[in-house]
Coordinates of C-alpha atoms in Angstrom, one line a residue:
Chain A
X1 CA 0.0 0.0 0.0
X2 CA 1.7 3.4 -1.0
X3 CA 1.6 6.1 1.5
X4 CA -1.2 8.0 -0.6
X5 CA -3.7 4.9 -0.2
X6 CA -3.1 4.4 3.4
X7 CA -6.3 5.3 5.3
X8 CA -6.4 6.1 9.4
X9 CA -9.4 5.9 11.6
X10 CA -10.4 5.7 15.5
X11 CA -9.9 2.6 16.9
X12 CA -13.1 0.8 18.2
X13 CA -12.8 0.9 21.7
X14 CA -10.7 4.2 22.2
X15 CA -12.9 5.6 24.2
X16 CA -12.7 9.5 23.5
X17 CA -14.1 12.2 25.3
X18 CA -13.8 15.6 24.3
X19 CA -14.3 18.6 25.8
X20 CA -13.8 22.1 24.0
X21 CA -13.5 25.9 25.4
X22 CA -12.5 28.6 23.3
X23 CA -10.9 27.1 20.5
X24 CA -9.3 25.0 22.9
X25 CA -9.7 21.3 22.7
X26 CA -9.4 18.9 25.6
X27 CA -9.5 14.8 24.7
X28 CA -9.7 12.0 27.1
X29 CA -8.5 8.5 25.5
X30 CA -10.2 5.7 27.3
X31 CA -8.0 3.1 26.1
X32 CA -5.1 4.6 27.6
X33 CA -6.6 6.7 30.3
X34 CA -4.5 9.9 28.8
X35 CA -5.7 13.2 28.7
X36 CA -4.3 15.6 25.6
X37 CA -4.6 19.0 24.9
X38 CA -5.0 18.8 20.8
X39 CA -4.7 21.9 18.7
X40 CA -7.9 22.4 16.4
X41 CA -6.2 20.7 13.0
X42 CA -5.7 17.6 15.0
X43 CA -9.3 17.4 17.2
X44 CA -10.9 18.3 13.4
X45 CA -8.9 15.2 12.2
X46 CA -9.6 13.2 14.8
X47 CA -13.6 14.2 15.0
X48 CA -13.4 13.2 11.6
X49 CA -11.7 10.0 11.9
X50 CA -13.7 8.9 14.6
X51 CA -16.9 8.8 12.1
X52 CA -14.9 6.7 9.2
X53 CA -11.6 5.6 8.0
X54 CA -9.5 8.4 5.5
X55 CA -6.4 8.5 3.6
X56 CA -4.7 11.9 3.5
X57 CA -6.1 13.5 0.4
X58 CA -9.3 12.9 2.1
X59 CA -8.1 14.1 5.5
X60 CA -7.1 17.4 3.7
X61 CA -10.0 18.4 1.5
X62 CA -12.4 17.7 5.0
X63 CA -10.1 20.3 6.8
X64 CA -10.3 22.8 3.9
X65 CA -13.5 22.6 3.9
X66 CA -14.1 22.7 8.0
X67 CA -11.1 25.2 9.0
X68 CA -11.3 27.0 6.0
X69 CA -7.3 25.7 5.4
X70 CA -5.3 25.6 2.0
X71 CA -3.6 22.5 2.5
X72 CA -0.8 22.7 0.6
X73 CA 2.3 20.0 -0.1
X74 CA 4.0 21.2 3.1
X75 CA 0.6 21.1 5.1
X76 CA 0.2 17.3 3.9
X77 CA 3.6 16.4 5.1
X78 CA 3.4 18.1 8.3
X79 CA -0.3 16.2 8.5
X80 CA 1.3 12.6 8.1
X81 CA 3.8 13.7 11.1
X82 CA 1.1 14.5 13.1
X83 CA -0.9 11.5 12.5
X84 CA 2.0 8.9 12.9
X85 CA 2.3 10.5 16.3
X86 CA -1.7 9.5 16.7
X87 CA -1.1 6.6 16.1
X88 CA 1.9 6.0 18.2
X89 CA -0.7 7.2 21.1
X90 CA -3.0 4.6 20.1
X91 CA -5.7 7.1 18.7
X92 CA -5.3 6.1 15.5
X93 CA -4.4 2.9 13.6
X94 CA -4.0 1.9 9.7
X95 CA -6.8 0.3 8.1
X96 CA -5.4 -2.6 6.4
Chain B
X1 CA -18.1 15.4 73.3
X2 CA -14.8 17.3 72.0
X3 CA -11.5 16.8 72.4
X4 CA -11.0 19.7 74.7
X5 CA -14.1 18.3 76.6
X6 CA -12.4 15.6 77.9
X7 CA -9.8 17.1 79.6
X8 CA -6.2 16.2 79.8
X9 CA -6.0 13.5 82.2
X10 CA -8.5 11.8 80.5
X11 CA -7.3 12.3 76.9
X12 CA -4.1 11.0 78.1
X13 CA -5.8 8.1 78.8
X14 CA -7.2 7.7 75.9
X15 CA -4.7 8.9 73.6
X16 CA -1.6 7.0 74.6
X17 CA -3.9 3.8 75.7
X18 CA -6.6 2.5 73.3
X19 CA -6.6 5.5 71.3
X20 CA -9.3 8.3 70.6
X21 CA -11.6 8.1 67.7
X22 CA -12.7 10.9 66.4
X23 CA -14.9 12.4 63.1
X24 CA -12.9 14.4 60.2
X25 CA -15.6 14.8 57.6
X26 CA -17.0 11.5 56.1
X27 CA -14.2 9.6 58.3
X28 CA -14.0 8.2 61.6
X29 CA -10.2 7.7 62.8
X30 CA -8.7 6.0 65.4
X31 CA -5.5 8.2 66.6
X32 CA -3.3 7.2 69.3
X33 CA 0.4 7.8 70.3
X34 CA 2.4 6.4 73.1
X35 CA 4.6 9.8 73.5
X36 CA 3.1 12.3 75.9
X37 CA 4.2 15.4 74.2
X38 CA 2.5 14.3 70.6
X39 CA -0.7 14.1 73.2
X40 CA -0.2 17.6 74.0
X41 CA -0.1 18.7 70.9
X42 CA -2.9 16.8 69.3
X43 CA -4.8 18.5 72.0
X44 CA -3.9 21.8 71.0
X45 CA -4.4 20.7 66.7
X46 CA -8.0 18.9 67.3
X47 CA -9.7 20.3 70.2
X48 CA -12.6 21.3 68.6
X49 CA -13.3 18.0 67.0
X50 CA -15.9 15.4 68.1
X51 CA -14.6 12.6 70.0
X52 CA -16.8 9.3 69.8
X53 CA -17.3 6.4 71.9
X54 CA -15.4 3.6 69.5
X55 CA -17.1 0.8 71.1
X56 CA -20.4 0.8 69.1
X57 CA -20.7 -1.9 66.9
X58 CA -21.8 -0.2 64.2
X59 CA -19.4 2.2 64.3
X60 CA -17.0 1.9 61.6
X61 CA -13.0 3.1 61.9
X62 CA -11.6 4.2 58.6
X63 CA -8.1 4.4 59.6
X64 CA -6.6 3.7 63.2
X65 CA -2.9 5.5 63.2
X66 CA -0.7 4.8 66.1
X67 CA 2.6 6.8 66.2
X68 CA 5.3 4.8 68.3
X69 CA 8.7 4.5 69.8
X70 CA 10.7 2.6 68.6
X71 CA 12.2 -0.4 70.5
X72 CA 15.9 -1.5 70.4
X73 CA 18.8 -0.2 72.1
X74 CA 19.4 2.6 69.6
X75 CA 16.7 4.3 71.2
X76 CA 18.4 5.5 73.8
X77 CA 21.0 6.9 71.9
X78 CA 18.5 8.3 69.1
X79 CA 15.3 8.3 70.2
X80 CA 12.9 7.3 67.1
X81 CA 9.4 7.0 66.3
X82 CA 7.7 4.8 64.0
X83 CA 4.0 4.8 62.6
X84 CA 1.7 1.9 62.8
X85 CA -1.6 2.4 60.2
X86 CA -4.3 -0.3 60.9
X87 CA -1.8 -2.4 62.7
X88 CA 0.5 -2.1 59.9
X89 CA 4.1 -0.6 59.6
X90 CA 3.7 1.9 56.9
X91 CA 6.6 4.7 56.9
X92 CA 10.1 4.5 57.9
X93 CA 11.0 5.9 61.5
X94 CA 11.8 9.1 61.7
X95 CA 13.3 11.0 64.8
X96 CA 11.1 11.6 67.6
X97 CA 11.4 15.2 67.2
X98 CA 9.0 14.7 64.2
X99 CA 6.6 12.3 65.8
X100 CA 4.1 15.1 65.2
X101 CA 4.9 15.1 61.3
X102 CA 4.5 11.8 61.0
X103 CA 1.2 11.7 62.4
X104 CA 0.2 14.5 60.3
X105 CA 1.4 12.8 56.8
X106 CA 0.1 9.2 58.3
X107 CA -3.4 10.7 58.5
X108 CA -3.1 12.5 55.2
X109 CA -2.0 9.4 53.3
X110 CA -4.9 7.8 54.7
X111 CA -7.5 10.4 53.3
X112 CA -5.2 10.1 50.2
X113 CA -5.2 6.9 49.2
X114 CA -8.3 4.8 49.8
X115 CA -11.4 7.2 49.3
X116 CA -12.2 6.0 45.4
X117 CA -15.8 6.7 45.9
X118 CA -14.3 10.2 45.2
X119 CA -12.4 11.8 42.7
X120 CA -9.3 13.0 44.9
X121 CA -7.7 16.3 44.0
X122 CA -4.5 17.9 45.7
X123 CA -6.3 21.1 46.1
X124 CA -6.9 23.1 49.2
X125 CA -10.9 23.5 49.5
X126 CA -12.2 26.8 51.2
X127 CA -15.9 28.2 51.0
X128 CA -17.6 31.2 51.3
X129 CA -21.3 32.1 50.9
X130 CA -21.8 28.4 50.2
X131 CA -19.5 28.7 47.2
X132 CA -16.4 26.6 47.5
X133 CA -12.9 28.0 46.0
X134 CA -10.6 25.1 45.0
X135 CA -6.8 26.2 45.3
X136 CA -5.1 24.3 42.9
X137 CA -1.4 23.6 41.8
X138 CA 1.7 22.0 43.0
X139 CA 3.4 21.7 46.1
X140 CA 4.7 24.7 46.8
X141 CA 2.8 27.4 45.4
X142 CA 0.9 28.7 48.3
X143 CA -2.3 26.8 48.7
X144 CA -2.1 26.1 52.2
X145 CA -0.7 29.5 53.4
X146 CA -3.2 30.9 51.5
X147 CA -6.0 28.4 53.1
X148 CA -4.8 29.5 55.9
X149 CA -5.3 33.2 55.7
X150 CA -8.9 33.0 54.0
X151 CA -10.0 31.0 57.1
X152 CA -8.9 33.6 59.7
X153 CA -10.6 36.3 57.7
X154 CA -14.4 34.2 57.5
X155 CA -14.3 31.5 54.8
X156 CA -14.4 27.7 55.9
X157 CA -11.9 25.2 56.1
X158 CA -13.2 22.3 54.1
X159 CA -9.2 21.2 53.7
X160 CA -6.0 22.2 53.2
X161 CA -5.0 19.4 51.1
X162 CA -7.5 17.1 49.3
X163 CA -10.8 18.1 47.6
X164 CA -12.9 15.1 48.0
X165 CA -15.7 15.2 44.9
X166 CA -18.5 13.0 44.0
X167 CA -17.9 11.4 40.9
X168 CA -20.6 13.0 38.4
X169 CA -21.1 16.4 40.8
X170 CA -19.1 19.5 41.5
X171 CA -19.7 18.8 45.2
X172 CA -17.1 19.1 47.8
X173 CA -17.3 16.7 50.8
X174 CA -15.0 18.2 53.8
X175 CA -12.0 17.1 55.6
X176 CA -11.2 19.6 57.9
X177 CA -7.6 18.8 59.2
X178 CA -5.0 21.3 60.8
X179 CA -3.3 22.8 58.2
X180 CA 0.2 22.4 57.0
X181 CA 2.3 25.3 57.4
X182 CA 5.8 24.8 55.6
X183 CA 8.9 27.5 56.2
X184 CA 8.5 31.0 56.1
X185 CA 4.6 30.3 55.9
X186 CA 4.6 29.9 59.5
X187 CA 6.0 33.0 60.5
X188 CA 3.9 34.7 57.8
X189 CA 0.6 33.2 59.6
X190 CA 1.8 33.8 62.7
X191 CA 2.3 37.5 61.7
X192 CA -0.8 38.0 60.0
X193 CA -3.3 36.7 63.1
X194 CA -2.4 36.6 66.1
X195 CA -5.7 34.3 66.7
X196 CA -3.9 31.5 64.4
X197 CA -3.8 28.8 66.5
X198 CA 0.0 27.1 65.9
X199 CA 1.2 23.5 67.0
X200 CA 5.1 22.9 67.2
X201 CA 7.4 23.5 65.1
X202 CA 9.0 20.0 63.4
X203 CA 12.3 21.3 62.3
X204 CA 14.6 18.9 59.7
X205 CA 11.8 17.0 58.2
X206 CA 11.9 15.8 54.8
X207 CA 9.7 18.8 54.0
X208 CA 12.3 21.3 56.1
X209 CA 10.3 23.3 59.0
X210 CA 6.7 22.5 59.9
X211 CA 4.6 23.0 61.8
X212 CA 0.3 23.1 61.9
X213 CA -2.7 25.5 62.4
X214 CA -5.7 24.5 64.1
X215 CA -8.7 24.3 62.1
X216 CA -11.6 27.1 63.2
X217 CA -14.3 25.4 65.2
X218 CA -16.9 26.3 63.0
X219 CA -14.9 24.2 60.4
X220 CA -14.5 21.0 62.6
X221 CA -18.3 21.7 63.3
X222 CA -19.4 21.6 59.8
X223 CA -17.5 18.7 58.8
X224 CA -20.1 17.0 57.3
X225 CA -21.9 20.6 54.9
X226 CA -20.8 20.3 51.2
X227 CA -20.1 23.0 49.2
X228 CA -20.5 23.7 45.6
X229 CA -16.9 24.5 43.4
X230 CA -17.4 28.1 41.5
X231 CA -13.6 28.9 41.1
X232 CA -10.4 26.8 40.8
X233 CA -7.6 29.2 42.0
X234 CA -3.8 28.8 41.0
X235 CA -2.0 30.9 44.0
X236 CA 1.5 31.6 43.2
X237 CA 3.7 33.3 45.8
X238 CA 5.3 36.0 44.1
X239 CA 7.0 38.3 46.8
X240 CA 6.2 42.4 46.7
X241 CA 3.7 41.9 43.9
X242 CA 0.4 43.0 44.7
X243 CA -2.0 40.5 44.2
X244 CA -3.8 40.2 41.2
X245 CA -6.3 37.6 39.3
X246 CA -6.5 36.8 35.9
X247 CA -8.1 34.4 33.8
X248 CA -7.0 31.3 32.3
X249 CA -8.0 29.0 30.2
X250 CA -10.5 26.7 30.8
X251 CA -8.2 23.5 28.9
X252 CA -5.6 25.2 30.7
X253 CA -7.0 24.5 34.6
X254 CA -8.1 20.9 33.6
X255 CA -4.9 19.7 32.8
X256 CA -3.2 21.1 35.7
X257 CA -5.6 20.1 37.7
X258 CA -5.9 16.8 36.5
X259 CA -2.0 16.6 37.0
X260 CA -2.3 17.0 40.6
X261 CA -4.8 14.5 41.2
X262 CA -4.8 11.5 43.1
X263 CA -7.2 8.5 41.2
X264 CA -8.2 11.1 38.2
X265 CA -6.5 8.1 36.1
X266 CA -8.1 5.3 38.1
X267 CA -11.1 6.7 37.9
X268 CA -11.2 6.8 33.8
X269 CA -13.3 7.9 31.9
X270 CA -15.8 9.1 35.0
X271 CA -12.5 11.4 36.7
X272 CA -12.2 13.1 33.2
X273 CA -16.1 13.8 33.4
X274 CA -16.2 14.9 37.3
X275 CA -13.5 17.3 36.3
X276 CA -14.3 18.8 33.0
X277 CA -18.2 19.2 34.7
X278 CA -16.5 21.3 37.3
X279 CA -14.5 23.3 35.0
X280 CA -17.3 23.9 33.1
X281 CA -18.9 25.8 35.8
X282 CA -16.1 27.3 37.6
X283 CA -14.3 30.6 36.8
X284 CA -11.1 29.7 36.3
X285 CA -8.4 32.1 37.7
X286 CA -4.4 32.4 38.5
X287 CA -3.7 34.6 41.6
X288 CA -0.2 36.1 41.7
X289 CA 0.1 37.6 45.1
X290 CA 3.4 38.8 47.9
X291 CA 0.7 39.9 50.8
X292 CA -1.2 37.6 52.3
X293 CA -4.3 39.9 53.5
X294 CA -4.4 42.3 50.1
X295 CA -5.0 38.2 48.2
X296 CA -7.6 37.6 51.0
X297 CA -9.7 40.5 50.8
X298 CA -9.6 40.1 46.5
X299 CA -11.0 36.7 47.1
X300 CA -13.4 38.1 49.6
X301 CA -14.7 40.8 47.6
X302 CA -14.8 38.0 44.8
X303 CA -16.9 35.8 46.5
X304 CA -19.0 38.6 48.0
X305 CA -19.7 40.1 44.9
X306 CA -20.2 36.6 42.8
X307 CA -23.3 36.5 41.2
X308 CA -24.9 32.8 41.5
X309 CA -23.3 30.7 39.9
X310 CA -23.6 30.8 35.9
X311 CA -23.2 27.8 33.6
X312 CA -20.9 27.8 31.3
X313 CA -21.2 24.3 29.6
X314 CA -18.0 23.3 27.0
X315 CA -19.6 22.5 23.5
X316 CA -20.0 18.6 24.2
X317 CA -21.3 19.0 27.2
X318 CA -24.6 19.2 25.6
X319 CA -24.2 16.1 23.4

């Protein structure tokens, strides 16, 4: 699977729990019993990922259209680095 | 009946033989000491506190803390204590100099660790107008001196230390305990009331130089009156500055918070809840502050002037 077809969702079971104030967005992970502070790129991302599985391109065009981004090439490798560290956490994992 | 009710002779009796229990809050505890001067000074800490039979049978002890000498023959050369928590050794002796510090952080690490019908924060609780004001943050940054000074101009002691809260509520149940003074605190509190009530000084503890207030009566009394959390406070100590509150963010006091918890992590998914309920509803505020009465009356005139409590609910709070 090349990096352009790999797709990222939620994990059943991760128990998340968000809370948000201000543009400021609060997430409890069940699974792990963690609790993150998440800037509003990755709770978008992760909101989204929570309701189905996406690959990048996917990923981008639903945060252009949510947080009114441009996501450019340099966005898109600076969203891969952010989701491998999701899923290092355990909050995300590769659909295979 | 009180501690102070029962007089000397007969707290002696008690104190260094079976041991006396008495009420903190939701807990009964059996206290005892074999060393005549700790008696003296748990007089002077817990007077005010309601002493109970302990023979009942359907009277439950939550803890029974027994501070000892130690036996050997290095106690005559260096005289230690040790601590004995439901029969158990617990703690490593210490000198006998700090046989009242021991005690003290016996009794605390009971209230600390085996509550988890609560969600257990290391905040000091005080309330005022039937609002409670948690102070938050770490060791160090105040919270007790500044628990201190709020209860010696009219707010409650609910605790020093621990904020015991219903899972699911924002409600506050009390442990009124003397409170734990630490270095310069103690002169600062002895300077700033001269009703302050002060056990003796434990010098060379782990913690350097402590030593206790005794908790108002009408604290001890109330032991068992909830209260409501409308602010979490983050004092810092910040000497010659005047004191000053600002807000901070609500994400902000929930991780910090959450930090300095006891069980937030045990407690899953239901601690995260508990706490982000609370911050949903509380004011969240830093305090810088280098004199102890100009922090006081702010907070007074805070809580004076508060109108009831508004709701503020985070986005998912709703879902």
């Amino acid at each position: 699977m090349t990096r352009k077809q790999t797709s990222w969702r939620v994990p059943d079971g991760a128990g998340l729990r968000w809370r948000s104030w201000d543009g400021d967005h609060v997430l409890y992970h069940g699974a792990s019993g963690d609790t993150h502070h998440v800037s509003a790129v990755a709770a978008a991302a992760l909101r989204y990922l929570e309701t189905q599985p996406a690959g990048i391109e996917q990923l981008s065009r639903h945060l252009e259209r949510q947080l009114g981004l441009e996501a450019g090439p340099e966005f898109v490798g600076q969203f891969e680095q952010m989701l491998g560290r999701f899923d290092e956490l355990g909050l995300v994992e590769v659909v295979s | 009946m009180t501690v102070d009710d029962l007089g000397l002779r007969r707290l002696r009796q008690v104190f260094e033989g079976p041991g006396a229990v008495i009420r903190t809050g939701p807990f009964n505890a059996r206290l005892g000491a074999a060393i005549g001067e700790l008696t003296d000074a748990f007089r002077t800490l817990y007077g005010d506190y309601p002493v109970l039979d302990g023979s009942a049978d359907d009277e439950i002890i939550d803890f029974d803390i027994r501070v000892v000498p130690t036996s050997g023959v290095r106690r005559w050369l260096w005289p230690r204590v040790t601590c004995l928590v439901d029969g158990r050794h617990r703690f490593l002796p210490l000198p006998r100099a700090q046989a009242l510090a021991m005690f003290e952080w016996a009794f605390n690490w009971c209230v600390f660790s085996r509550p988890n019908a609560w969600l257990i924060l290391h905040s000091g609780v005080v309330e005022r107008n039937g609002c409670a004001l948690l102070l938050s943050g770490s060791p160090g940054a105040g919270k007790s001196t500044l628990a201190a000074g709020l209860c010696l101009r009219g707010w409650r002691l609910l605790s020093d230390e621990v904020a015991l809260i219903r899972p699911g509520t924002r409600s506050v149940t009390p442990v009124p305990r003397p409170v734990g003074l630490k270095e310069e605190s103690i002169g600062v509190i002895r300077a700033f009331d001269s009703r302050a009530v002060i056990g003796p000084t434990c010098t060379g503890t782990r913690k350097g130089t402590v030593a206790h207030m005794r908790p108002p009566a009408d604290s001890v009394a109330r032991g068992l009156e909830t209260a409501e959390v409308r602010w979490i406070l983050f004092p810092t100590w910040a000497r010659g500055e005047p004191a000053r509150l600002t807000p901070i963010p609500r994400a902000e006091a929930l991780l910090r918070t959450g930090r300095e918890a006891f069980n937030y992590s045990l407690l899953g998914e239901s601690g995260f809840e508990t706490l982000a309920g609370i911050v949903d509803r509380c004011e969240c505020l830093a305090l810088r502050y280098g004199d102890l009465e100009q922090a006081a009356r702010l907070l007074t005139e805070l809580a004076d002037g508060a109108a009831p409590a508004t709701v503020r609910r985070s986005v998912e709070a709703d879902r």
